[in-house]
Amino acid sequence: MNSSSIVLAAFTTFVAVSISGRPALAVEVAEPVGRMAFIRGEVTLDGKPVVEGSPVSVGDVIQTQLGKCTILLGQEHVVHLDAESNIKITQRLVENGRDETLLDLKYGRTRALVRSEPNKKRSFGIRARGAVMGVRGTHVYVDNPADPDLPQRFMTVEGLAHVTLREQAPVVLRGGESIETINRTDSGRAPAAAPVVRLPKKKVRELVREVAPPPKAITTGGDVRNFAGKPISVAPTPVRPLPVMPGSLLPLDPVADSVAEIIIKGEIIRK
């Protein structure tokens, strides 16, 4: 490069910095924390069509129309999303023995399988408007209708979980137990919860089958305990779980119609 070229390059850099007032910043790309393992029908990621195997990151919004999907988060969690549903990966942090995940179900139905490890501090939650379901080593189901006047349903298929409503103590749900909540948005009061009920096994199986996209892949607690490090056969391409990767710890970002700001403490759950 000759001297005139060097002067011109330096002048161009000076002008660029002077006009903006500060140097240009590099655009940060979010680290993937999981992948879309199975897709059937219309599914979008941040409003754009998505294909099987696509990575997902903290802040991503997955929405289904006339379709269903399965999301793998690291080697620990499997999330099934039913048709006409919208879910956001709000928080995912894996470091120093900690594993923290928070999903915001804006509307629709989801099932999640969470693998437990005795020596790991794990916090996994699904937030749906004024309620949050904290999970630890459990298979759970959440139904959050788009219409706020319809009741929400939280159910533990297997294991143990708790549901927390604003200004109320956590309600413990064991396998086969369910609770419904009513969002009293018109009065501005906290959501109300009906008593815990034990559903017939047939009803539990029906709800489980409705959400999982066929062919069934990782749909039971036994499946999720066995899938780490092994190929997962999903529709029809074998997909290996991603290695555990750290995500960014973000401030809690409730969905627009949320009436509660609740932090999940998975440690309060005891078997």
CSV table of C-alpha atoms in Angstrom, one decimal, residues 82-189:
chain,number,residue,atom,x,y,z
A,82,ASP,CA,-49.1,-28.2,20.2
A,83,ALA,CA,-50.8,-26.5,17.3
A,84,GLU,CA,-51.9,-22.9,17.7
A,85,SER,CA,-49.3,-22.2,20.3
A,86,ASN,CA,-46.6,-19.6,21.1
A,87,ILE,CA,-43.6,-20.1,23.4
A,88,LYS,CA,-40.5,-18.0,24.1
A,89,ILE,CA,-37.1,-19.2,25.4
A,90,THR,CA,-36.7,-16.5,28.0
A,91,GLN,CA,-33.8,-17.9,30.0
A,92,ARG,CA,-31.3,-20.7,29.6
A,93,LEU,CA,-28.1,-20.8,31.6
A,94,VAL,CA,-25.8,-23.8,32.1
A,95,GLU,CA,-22.6,-23.1,34.0
A,96,ASN,CA,-20.8,-24.1,37.2
A,97,GLY,CA,-23.2,-26.9,38.0
A,98,ARG,CA,-26.3,-24.6,37.6
A,99,ASP,CA,-29.0,-25.3,35.0
A,100,GLU,CA,-31.7,-22.6,34.7
A,101,THR,CA,-34.4,-22.5,32.1
A,102,LEU,CA,-37.5,-20.4,31.8
A,103,LEU,CA,-40.1,-20.6,29.0
A,104,ASP,CA,-43.0,-18.2,28.5
A,105,LEU,CA,-46.0,-19.8,27.1
A,106,LYS,CA,-48.0,-16.9,25.7
A,107,TYR,CA,-50.8,-19.2,24.6
A,108,GLY,CA,-51.4,-22.8,23.6
A,109,ARG,CA,-50.4,-26.1,25.0
A,110,THR,CA,-47.0,-27.6,25.8
A,111,ARG,CA,-45.5,-30.7,27.4
A,112,ALA,CA,-42.0,-30.7,28.9
A,113,LEU,CA,-39.8,-33.5,30.0
A,114,VAL,CA,-37.0,-32.4,32.4
A,115,ARG,CA,-34.2,-34.8,33.3
A,116,SER,CA,-33.1,-34.7,36.9
A,117,GLU,CA,-29.6,-35.0,38.3
A,118,PRO,CA,-29.1,-35.2,42.1
A,119,ASN,CA,-25.9,-33.2,42.2
A,120,LYS,CA,-27.0,-30.4,39.9
A,121,LYS,CA,-28.9,-27.3,40.9
A,122,ARG,CA,-31.6,-27.2,38.3
A,123,SER,CA,-34.4,-24.7,37.9
A,124,PHE,CA,-36.9,-25.2,35.0
A,125,GLY,CA,-40.2,-23.2,34.7
A,126,ILE,CA,-43.0,-22.6,32.4
A,127,ARG,CA,-44.7,-19.2,32.8
A,128,ALA,CA,-48.2,-18.6,31.6
A,129,ARG,CA,-49.7,-15.2,32.4
A,130,GLY,CA,-50.3,-15.0,36.1
A,131,ALA,CA,-49.0,-18.4,37.0
A,132,VAL,CA,-45.7,-20.3,36.8
A,133,MET,CA,-45.0,-24.0,36.9
A,134,GLY,CA,-41.7,-25.0,38.5
A,135,VAL,CA,-40.4,-28.4,37.4
A,136,ARG,CA,-37.6,-30.7,38.6
A,137,GLY,CA,-37.1,-34.1,37.0
A,138,THR,CA,-40.7,-34.2,35.8
A,139,HIS,CA,-43.0,-34.7,32.9
A,140,VAL,CA,-45.5,-31.8,32.9
A,141,TYR,CA,-48.4,-30.4,30.8
A,142,VAL,CA,-49.6,-26.8,30.5
A,143,ASP,CA,-52.6,-25.5,28.7
A,144,ASN,CA,-52.8,-21.7,28.4
A,145,PRO,CA,-55.8,-20.6,26.2
A,146,ALA,CA,-55.4,-17.5,24.1
A,147,ASP,CA,-58.7,-16.3,25.6
A,148,PRO,CA,-57.9,-15.0,29.1
A,149,ASP,CA,-61.4,-15.8,30.3
A,150,LEU,CA,-60.8,-19.5,29.8
A,151,PRO,CA,-59.2,-21.5,32.6
A,152,GLN,CA,-55.5,-22.6,32.4
A,153,ARG,CA,-54.6,-26.1,33.3
A,154,PHE,CA,-51.3,-27.3,34.9
A,155,MET,CA,-50.7,-31.0,35.2
A,156,THR,CA,-47.9,-33.3,36.3
A,157,VAL,CA,-47.8,-36.4,34.2
A,158,GLU,CA,-44.9,-38.0,36.2
A,159,GLY,CA,-42.7,-36.8,39.0
A,160,LEU,CA,-43.2,-33.6,41.0
A,161,ALA,CA,-43.8,-29.9,40.2
A,162,HIS,CA,-45.3,-26.8,41.8
A,163,VAL,CA,-47.5,-24.1,40.5
A,164,THR,CA,-47.2,-20.6,41.9
A,165,LEU,CA,-49.7,-17.8,41.6
A,166,ARG,CA,-49.1,-14.2,42.6
A,167,GLU,CA,-49.6,-13.6,46.3
A,168,GLN,CA,-50.2,-17.3,46.9
A,169,ALA,CA,-48.1,-20.2,48.2
A,170,PRO,CA,-46.9,-22.8,45.7
A,171,VAL,CA,-49.2,-25.7,45.1
A,172,VAL,CA,-47.5,-29.1,44.8
A,173,LEU,CA,-48.6,-31.4,42.0
A,174,ARG,CA,-47.6,-35.0,41.9
A,175,GLY,CA,-48.0,-37.5,39.1
A,176,GLY,CA,-51.5,-37.4,37.6
A,177,GLU,CA,-52.6,-34.3,39.6
A,178,SER,CA,-53.9,-31.2,37.9
A,179,ILE,CA,-55.0,-27.7,38.8
A,180,GLU,CA,-57.0,-25.1,36.9
A,181,THR,CA,-56.7,-21.3,37.3
A,182,ILE,CA,-58.9,-18.4,36.3
A,183,ASN,CA,-57.2,-15.2,35.2
A,184,ARG,CA,-59.4,-12.5,36.8
A,185,THR,CA,-58.1,-9.8,34.5
A,186,ASP,CA,-61.2,-7.7,34.6
A,187,SER,CA,-61.0,-7.2,38.4
A,188,GLY,CA,-57.3,-6.7,38.5
A,189,ARG,CA,-57.0,-9.3,41.2
